[in-house]
Coordinates of C-alpha atoms (C1' of nucleotides) in Angstrom, one line a residue:
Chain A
X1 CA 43.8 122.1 87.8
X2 CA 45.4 125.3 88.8
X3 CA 46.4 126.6 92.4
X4 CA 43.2 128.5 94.2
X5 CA 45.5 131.0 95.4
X6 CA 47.3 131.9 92.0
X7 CA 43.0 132.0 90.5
X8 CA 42.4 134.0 93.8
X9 CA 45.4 136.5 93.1
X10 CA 44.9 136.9 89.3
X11 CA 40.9 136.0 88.2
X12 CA 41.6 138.3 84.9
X13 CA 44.7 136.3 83.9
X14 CA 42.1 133.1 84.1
X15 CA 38.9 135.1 82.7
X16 CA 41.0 136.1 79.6
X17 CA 42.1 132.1 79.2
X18 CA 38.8 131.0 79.4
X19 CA 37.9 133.4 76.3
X20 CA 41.0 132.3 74.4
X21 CA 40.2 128.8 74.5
X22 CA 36.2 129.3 74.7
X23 CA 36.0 127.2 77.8
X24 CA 33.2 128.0 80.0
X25 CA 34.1 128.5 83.7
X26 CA 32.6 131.1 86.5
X27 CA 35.7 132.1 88.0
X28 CA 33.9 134.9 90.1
X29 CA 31.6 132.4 91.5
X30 CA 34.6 130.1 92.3
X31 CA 36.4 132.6 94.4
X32 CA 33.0 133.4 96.3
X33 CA 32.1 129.5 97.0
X34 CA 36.0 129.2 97.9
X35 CA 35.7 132.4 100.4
X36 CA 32.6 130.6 101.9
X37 CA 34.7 127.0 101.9
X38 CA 37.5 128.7 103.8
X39 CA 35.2 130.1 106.5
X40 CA 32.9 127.4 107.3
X41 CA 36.0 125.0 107.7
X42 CA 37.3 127.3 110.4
X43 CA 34.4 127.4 111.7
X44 CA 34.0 123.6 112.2
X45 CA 37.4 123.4 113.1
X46 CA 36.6 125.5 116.2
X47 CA 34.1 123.5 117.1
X48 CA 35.9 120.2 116.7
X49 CA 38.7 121.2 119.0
X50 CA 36.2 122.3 121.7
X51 CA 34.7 119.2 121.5
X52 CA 38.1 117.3 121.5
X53 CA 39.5 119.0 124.2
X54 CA 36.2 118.7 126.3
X55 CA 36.1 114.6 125.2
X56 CA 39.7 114.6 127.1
X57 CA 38.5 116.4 130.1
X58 CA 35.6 113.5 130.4
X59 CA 38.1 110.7 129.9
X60 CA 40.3 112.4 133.0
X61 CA 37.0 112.8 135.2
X62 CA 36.3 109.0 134.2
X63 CA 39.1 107.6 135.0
X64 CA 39.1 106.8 139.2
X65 CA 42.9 105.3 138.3
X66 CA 43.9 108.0 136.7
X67 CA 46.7 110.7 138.4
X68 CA 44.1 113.6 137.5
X69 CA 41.8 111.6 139.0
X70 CA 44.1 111.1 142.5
X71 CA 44.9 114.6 142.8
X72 CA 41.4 115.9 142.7
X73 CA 40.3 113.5 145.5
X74 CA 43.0 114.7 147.5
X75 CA 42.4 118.2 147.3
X76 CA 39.4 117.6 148.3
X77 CA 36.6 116.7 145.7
X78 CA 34.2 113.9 145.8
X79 CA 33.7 111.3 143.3
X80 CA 30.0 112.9 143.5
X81 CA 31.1 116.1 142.7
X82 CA 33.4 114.5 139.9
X83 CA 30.8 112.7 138.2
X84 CA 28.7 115.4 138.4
X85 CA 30.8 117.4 136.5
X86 CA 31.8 115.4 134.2
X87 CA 28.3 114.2 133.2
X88 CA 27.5 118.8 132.8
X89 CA 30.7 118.7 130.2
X90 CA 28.7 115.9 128.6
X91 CA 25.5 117.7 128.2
X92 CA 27.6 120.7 126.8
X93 CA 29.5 118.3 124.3
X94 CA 25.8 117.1 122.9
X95 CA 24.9 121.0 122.2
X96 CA 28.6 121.4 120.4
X97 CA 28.0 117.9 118.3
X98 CA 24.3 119.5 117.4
X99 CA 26.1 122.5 116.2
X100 CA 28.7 120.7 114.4
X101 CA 26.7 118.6 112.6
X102 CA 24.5 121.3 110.0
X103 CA 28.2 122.9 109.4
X104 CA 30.1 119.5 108.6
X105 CA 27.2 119.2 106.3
X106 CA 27.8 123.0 104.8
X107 CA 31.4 122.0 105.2
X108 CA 31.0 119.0 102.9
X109 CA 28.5 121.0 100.1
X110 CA 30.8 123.9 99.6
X111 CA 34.1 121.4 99.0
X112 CA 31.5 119.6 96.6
X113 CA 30.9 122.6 94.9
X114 CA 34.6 123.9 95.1
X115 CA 36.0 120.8 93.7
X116 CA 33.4 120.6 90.8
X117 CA 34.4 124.4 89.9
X118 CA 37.5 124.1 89.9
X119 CA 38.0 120.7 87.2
X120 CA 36.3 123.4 84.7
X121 CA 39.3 125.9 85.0
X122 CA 41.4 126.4 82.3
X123 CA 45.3 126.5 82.5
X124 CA 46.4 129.9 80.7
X125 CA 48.3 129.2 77.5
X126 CA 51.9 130.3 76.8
X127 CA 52.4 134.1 75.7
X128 CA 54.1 132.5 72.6
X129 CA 50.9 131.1 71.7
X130 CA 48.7 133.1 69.1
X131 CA 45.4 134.0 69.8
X132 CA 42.9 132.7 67.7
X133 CA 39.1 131.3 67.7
X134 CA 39.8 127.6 65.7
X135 CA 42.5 125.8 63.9
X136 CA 42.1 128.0 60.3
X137 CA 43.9 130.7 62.6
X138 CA 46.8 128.0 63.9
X139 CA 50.3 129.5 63.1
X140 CA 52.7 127.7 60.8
X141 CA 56.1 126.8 61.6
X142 CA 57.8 125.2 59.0
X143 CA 57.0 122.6 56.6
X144 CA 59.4 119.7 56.2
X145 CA 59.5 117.6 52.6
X146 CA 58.0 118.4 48.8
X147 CA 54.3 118.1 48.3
X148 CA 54.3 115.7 45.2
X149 CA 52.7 116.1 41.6
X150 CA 51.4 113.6 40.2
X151 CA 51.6 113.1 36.3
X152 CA 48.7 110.5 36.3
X153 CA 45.1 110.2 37.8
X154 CA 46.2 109.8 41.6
X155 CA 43.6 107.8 44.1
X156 CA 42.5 108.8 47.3
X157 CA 43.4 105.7 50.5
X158 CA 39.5 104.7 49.5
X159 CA 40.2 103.4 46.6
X160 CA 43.3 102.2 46.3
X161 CA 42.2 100.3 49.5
X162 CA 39.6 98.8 47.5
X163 CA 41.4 98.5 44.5
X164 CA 44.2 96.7 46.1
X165 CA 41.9 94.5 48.8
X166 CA 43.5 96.1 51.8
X167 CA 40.9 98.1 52.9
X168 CA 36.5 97.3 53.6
X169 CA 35.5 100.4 54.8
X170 CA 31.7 99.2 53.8
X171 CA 32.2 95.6 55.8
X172 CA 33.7 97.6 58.7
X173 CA 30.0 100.1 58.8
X174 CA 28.3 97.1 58.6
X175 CA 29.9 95.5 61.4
X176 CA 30.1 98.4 63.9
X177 CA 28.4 101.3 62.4
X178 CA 29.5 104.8 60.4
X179 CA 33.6 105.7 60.9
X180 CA 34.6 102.0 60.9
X181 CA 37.0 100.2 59.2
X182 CA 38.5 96.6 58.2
X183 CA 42.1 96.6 57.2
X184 CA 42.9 93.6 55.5
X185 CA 46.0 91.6 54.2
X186 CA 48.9 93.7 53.5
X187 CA 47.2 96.8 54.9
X188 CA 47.0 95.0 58.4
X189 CA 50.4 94.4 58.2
X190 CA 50.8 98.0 57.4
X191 CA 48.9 99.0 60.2
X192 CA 50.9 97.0 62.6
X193 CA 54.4 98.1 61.1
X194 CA 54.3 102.1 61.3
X195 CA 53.2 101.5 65.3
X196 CA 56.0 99.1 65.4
X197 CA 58.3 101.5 63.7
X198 CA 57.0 103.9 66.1
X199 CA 57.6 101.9 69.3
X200 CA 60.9 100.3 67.9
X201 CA 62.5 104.1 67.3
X202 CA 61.1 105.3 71.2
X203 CA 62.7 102.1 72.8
X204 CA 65.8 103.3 70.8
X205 CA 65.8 106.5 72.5
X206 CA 65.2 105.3 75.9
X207 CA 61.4 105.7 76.2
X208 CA 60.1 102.4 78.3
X209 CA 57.4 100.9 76.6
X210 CA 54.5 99.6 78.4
X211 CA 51.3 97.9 78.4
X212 CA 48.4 99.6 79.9
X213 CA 44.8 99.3 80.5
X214 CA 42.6 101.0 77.8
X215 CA 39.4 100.6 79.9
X216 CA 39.8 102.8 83.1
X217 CA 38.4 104.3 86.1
X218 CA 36.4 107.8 86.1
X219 CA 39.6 109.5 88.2
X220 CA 42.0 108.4 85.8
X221 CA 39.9 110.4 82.9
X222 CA 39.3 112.9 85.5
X223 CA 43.1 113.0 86.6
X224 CA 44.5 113.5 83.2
X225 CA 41.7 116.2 82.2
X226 CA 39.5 114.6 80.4
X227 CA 36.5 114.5 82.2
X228 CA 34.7 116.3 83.0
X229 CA 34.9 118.6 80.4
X230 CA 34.9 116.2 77.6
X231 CA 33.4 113.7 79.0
X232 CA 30.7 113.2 75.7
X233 CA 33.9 112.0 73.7
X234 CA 34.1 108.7 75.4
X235 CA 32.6 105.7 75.5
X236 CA 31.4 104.3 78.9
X237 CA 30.9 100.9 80.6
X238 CA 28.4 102.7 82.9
X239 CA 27.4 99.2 84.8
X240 CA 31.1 99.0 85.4
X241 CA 31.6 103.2 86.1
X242 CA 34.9 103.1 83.6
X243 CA 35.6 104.5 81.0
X244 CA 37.4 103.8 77.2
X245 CA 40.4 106.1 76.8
X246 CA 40.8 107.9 73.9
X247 CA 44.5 107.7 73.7
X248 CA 47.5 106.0 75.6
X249 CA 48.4 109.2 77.4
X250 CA 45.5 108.7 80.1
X251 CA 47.4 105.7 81.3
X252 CA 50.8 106.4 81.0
X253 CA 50.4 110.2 82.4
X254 CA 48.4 108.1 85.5
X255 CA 50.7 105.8 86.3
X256 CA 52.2 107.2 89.3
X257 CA 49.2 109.5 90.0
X258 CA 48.7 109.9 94.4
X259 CA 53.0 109.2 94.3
X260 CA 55.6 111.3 95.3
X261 CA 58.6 110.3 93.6
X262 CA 62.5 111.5 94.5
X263 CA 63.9 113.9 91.7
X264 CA 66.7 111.7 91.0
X265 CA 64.2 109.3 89.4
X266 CA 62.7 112.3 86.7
X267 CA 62.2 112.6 83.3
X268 CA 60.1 109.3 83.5
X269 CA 59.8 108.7 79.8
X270 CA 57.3 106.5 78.8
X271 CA 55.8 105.1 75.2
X272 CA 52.5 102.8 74.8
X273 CA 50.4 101.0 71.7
X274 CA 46.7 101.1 72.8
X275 CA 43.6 101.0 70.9
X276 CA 41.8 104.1 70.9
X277 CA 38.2 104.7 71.3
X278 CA 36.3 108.3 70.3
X279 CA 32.8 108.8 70.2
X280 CA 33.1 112.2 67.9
X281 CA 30.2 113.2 69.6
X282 CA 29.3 116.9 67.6
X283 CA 31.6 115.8 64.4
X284 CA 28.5 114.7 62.9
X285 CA 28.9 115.0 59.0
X286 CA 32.2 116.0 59.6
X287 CA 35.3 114.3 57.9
X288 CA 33.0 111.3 57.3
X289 CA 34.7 109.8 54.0
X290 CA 37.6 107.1 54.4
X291 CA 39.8 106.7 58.0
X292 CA 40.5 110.4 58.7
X293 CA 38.3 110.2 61.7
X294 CA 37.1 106.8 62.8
X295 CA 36.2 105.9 66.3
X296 CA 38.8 103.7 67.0
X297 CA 42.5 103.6 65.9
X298 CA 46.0 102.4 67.3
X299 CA 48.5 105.0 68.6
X300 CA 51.6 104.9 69.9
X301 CA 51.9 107.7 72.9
X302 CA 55.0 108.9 74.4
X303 CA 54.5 110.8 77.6
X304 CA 57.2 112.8 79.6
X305 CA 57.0 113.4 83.7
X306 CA 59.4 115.8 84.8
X307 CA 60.7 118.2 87.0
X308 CA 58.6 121.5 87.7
X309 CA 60.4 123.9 85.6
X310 CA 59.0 125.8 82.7
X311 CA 62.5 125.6 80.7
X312 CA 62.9 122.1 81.5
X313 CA 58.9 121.6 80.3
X314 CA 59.7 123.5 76.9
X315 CA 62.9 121.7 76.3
X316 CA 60.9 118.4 76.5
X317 CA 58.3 119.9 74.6
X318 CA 60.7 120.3 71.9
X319 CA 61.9 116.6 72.4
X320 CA 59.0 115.0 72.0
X321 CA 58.1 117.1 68.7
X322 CA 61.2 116.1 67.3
X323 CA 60.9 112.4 67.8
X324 CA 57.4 112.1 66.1
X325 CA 58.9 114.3 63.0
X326 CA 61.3 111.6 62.8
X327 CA 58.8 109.4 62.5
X328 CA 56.7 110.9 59.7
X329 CA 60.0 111.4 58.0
X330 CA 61.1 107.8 58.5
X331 CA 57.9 107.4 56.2
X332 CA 59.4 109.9 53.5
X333 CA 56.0 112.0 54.3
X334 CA 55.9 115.5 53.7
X335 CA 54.5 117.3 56.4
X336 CA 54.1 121.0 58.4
X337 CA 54.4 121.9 61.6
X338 CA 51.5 124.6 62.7
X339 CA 51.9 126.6 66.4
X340 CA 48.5 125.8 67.8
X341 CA 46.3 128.8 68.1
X342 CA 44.1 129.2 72.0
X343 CA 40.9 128.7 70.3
X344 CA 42.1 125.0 69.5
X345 CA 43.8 124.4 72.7
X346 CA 42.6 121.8 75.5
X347 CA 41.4 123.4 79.0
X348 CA 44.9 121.7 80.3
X349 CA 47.5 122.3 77.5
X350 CA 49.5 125.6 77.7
X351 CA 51.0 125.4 74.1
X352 CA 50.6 122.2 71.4
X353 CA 52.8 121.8 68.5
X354 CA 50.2 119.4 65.8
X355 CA 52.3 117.9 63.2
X356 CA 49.9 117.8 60.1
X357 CA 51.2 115.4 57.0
X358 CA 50.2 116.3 53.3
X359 CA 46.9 113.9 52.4
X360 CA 46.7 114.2 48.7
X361 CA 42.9 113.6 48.9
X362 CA 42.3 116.5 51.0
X363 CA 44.8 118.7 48.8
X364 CA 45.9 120.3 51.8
X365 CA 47.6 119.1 55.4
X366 CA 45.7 116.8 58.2
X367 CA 46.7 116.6 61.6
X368 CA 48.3 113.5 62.1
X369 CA 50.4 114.2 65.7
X370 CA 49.6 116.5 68.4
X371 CA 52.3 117.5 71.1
X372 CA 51.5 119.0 74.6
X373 CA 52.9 120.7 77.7
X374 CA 50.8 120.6 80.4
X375 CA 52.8 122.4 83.5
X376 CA 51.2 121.0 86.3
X377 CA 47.1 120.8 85.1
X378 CA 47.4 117.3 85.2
X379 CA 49.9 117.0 88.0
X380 CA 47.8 118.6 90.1
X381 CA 44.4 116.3 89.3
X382 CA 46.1 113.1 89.8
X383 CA 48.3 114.0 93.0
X384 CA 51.5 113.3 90.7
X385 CA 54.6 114.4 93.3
X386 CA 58.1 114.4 93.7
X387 CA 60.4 115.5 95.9
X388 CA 63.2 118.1 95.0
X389 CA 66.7 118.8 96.2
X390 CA 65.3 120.9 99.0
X391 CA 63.0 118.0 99.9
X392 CA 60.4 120.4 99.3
X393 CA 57.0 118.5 97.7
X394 CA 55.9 119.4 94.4
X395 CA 53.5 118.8 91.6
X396 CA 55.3 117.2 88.9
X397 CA 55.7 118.8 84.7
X398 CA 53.8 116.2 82.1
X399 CA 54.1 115.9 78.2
X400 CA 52.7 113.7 75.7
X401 CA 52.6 113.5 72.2
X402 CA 51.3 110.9 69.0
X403 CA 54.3 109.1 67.9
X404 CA 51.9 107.4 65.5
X405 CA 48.4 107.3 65.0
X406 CA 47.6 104.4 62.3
X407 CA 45.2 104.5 60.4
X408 CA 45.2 108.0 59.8
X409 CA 48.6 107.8 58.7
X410 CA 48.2 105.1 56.4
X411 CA 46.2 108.1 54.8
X412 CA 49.2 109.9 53.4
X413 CA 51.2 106.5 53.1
X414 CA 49.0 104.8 50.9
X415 CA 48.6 108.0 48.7
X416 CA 51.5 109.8 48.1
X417 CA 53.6 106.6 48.0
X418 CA 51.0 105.6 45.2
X419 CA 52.1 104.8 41.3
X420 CA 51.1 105.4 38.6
X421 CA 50.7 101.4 37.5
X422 CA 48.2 101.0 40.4
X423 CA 50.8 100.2 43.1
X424 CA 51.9 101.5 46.2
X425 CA 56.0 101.1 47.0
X426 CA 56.1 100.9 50.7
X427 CA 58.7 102.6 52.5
X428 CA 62.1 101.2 53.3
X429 CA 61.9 101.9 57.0
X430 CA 59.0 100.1 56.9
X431 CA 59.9 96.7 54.9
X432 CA 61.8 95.1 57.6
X433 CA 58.3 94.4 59.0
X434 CA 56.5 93.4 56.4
X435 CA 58.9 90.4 55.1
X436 CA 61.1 93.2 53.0
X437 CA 57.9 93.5 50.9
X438 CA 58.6 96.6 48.6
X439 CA 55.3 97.1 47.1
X440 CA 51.6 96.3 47.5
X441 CA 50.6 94.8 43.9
X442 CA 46.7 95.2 43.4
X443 CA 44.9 92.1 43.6
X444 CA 44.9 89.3 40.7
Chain B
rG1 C1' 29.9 84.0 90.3
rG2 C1' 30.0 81.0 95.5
rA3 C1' 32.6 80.3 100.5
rG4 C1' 36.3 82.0 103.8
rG5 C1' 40.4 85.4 105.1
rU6 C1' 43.3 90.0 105.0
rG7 C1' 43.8 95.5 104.4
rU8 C1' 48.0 100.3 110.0
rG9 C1' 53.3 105.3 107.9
rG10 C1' 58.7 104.1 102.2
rC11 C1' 58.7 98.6 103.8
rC12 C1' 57.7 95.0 108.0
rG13 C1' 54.8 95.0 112.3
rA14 C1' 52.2 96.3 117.5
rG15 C1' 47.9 98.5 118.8
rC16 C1' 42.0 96.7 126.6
rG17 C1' 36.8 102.7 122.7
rG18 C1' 40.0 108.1 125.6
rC19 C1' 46.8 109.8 127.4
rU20 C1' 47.9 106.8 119.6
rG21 C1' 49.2 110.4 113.8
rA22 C1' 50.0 105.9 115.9
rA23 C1' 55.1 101.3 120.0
rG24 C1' 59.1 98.4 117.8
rG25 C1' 62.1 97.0 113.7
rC26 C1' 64.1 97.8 108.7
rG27 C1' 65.2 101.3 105.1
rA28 C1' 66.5 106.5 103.9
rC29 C1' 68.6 111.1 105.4
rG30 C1' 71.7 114.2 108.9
rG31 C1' 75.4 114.0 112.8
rU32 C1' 79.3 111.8 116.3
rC33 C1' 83.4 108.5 115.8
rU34 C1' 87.2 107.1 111.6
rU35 C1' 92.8 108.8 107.3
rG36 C1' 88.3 106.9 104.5
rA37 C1' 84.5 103.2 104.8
rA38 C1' 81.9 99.6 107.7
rA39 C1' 80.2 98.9 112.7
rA40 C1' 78.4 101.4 116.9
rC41 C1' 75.9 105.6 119.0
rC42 C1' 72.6 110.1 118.6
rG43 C1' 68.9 112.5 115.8
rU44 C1' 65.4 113.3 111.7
rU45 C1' 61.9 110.7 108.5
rA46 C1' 53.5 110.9 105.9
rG47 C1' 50.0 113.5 103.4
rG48 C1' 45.5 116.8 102.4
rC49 C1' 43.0 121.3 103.8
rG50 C1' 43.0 126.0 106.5
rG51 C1' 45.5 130.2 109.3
rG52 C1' 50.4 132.7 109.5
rU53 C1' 55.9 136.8 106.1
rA54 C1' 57.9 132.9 109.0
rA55 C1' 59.0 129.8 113.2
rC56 C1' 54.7 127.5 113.9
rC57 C1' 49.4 126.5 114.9
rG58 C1' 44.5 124.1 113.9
rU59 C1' 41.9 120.2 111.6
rC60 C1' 41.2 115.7 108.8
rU61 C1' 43.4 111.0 107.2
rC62 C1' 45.2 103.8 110.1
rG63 C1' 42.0 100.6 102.1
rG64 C1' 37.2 104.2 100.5
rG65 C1' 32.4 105.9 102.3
rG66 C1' 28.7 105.9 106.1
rG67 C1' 27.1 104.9 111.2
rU68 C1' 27.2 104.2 116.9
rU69 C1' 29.6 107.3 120.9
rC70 C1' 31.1 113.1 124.7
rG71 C1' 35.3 110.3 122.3
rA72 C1' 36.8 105.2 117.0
rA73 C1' 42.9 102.5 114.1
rU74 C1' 39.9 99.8 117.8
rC75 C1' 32.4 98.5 117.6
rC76 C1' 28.5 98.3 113.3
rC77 C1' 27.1 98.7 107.9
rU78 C1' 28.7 99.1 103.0
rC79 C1' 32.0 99.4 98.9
rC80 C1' 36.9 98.4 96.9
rA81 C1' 41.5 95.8 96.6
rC82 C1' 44.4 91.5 97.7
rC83 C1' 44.9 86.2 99.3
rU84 C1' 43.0 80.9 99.6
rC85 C1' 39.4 77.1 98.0
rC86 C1' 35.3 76.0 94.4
rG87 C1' 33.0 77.2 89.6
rC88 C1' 33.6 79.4 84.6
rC89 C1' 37.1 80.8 80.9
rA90 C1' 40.9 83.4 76.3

RNA sequence: GGAGGUGUGGCCGAGCGGCUGAAGGCGACGGUCUUGAAAACCGUUAGGCGGGUAACCGUCUCGGGGGUUCGAAUCCCUCCACCUCCGCCA
């Protein structure tokens, strides 16, 4: 969400980030509804203090104990003429209380309406980030590590996870449906160490781990920007009105939403493992072979909440780009880094950073991490405060970004660790947690 | 799930339907005092929305929503959260 007087002062700055990052969003009809908002509260603000002050007259002319009440009688009125009088503001009060009532109902409508247009507002991205329609036209930054060559028939994750009994994609479909998965044996333990890994290295660097509910209210998902815009992607308890999150960021961004914290207390820099649940509603036929896109997977999240300050924002930015490239290099993964393009943006990021890692079976780089600023957009949804050195209250700075998203990147672990005798050598920084187990021997 | 109870400001805690956005205490912050600190004393200390360059003003908010009333923290309904007992249970 974005500040009505900064969309009042600038609609074509919005207009043109709504075409950037195709979001759909009436900004001239938002700045009419919020003309109309601002005038019928004052209207029903007059009215309210008429009535007020008229209620207060009535409790003085009520009140035969009363000083008011004293001095009137002494100067001359009668309790007649008092009640009299008090019973005419009466009368007067029911014909304000008739008028209030159609306008608190306008009053109440026209926030409604307000409130709903402005969730569909998009934050305007960075100037440094290109303009583009979708992620062919995302801007390369460097890549990091040497695509290998292979000097023997190389298998895609499919079937050296059959070959080697580690993972049933067919079991998993039958179980749950199309994009599901079994991991068995060594590639559970797998699975568990690279989001081990990736929790033990954010501990390491001060990020405070935490558990965190994965099943949520509709203003958390609203809060963080996901709904409603989005709102198709997740699955939903709708007897229970929550919601699955897609990723540990909804939680960890929420955790102080509707607080105002002191200054001295930011960055807050927070990591979490949750299961992750997408519907990948409209990806229909899309990326449907093996666990590139399943509907649910493991991540670890970091998320930063920090001070309102664009360099402080970008500086994290950079931060929390670096720590999940330490990761995927931890895993002796060659990977890219690619300068999101607006077409691929989210209505609430301002610039992303996706770290895509080389997936031999693809021939080409999948997006395996995906870093965000945010500014305020989310600050603003979920009431996220602090206060700064001037004691002056404002909407706090969020980031997040994948630390590791497994299966996906058991993806380019499985293959382009691969040999050419069938097995796969597992990592170093990754046999501490799997009983210093150096390589996965296919089955007997 | 059943029965009962509770829900007031950062925390604790008052609050006959009008003068209560809310006594009092604690905490925090500022000041006086002190060589410095403590103590003591004085003062400040909610958020939303709207108006205004600003000082400031209006309005709403006492768990959320609705209702009764000229007027609600106070009465009624409902939802939610927490506590106690019973039931079920990883």
């Amino acid at each position: 969400m974005l500040d009505i007087k900064l969309i009042r002062e600038n609609p074509d700055i919005i207009k043109l980030a709504a075409r950037d990052k195709k979001v759909t969003c009436d900004v001239d009809n938002l700045i009419e509804v919020d003309a109309r908002r601002r005038k019928v509260q004052q209207e029903v603000e007059a009215l309210r203090t008429q009535s007020r002050e008229g209620g207060q007259q009535i409790a003085l002319y009520r009140n035969p104990k009363g000083d008011w009440y004293k001095r009137a009688v002494e100067n001359g009125k009668s309790p007649d003429e008092i009640k009299a009088e008090a019973d005419r503001i009466q009368q007067e009060l029911n014909d304000v209380k008739a008028r209030i009532k159609p306008l608190e109902e306008e009053d109440r409508t026209v926030q409604e309406e307000f409130d709903a247009l402005m969730l569909t507002i998009p934050q305007p991205p960075a100037p440094e980030v290109p303009v583009g329609v979708d992620d062919t036209e995302n801007v390369e930054l460097r890549r990091v590590g040497e695509i290998p060559t292979f000097d023997f028939d190389a298998k895609d994750h499919v079937t050296l996870g059959r070959d080697l009994d580690i993972i049933d994609i067919e079991r998993g479909v039958k179980l749950a449906g199309s994009r599901n998965y079994i991991l068995k044996g060594v590639g559970s333990l797998l699975h568990q160490a690279v989001l081990r890994l990736a929790q033990d290295m954010m501990v390491k660097r001060g990020f405070v781990p935490m558990t965190v509910p994965v099943l949520v209210n509709e203003s958390v998902m609203t809060g963080t920007g996901y709904f409603p815009v989005g709102r198709e992607q997740a699955y939903l308890c709708e007897r229970d009105e929550m919601a699955l999150v897609g990723t540990a960021e909804v939680p960890l961004t929420a955790y102080h939403n509707g607080e105002i914290l002191s200054e001295d207390q930011l960055p807050l820099k927070y990591c979490a493992q949750s299961t992750c649940f997408r519907r990948e509603a409209g990806a229909a036929g899309k990326d449907t072979a093996g666990l590139y896109r399943i509907h649910l997977f493991d991540k670890v999240e970091q998320v930063i909440i920090c001070r309102n300050d664009e360099e402080a924002s970008i500086a994290f930015h950079r931060e929390i780009l670096q720590n999940a490239e330490d990761v995927v290099q931890a895993l002796e993964l060659p990977y890219r880094v690619v300068n999101v393009c607006t077409g691929d943006l989210g209505q609430g990021q301002v610039q992303k950073y996706d770290i895509e890692t080389w997936m031999p079976s693809r021939d080409s780089y999948g997006e395996t991490h995906s870093a965000s600023r945010f500014y305020e957009f989310q600050a603003r949804r979920l009431m996220l405060r602090y206060k700064d050195a001037n004691k002056k209250t404002r909407y706090c700075h969020t980031l997040n970004n994948t630390v590791i998203a497994s299966p996906r990147i058991l993806i380019p672990v499985l293959e382009i660790h691969q040999n050419a005798d069938g097995t796969i050598t597992i990592p170093a920084a990754l046999r501490p947690y799997i009983n210093n187990q150096e390589r996965i021997q296919p089955r007997a």
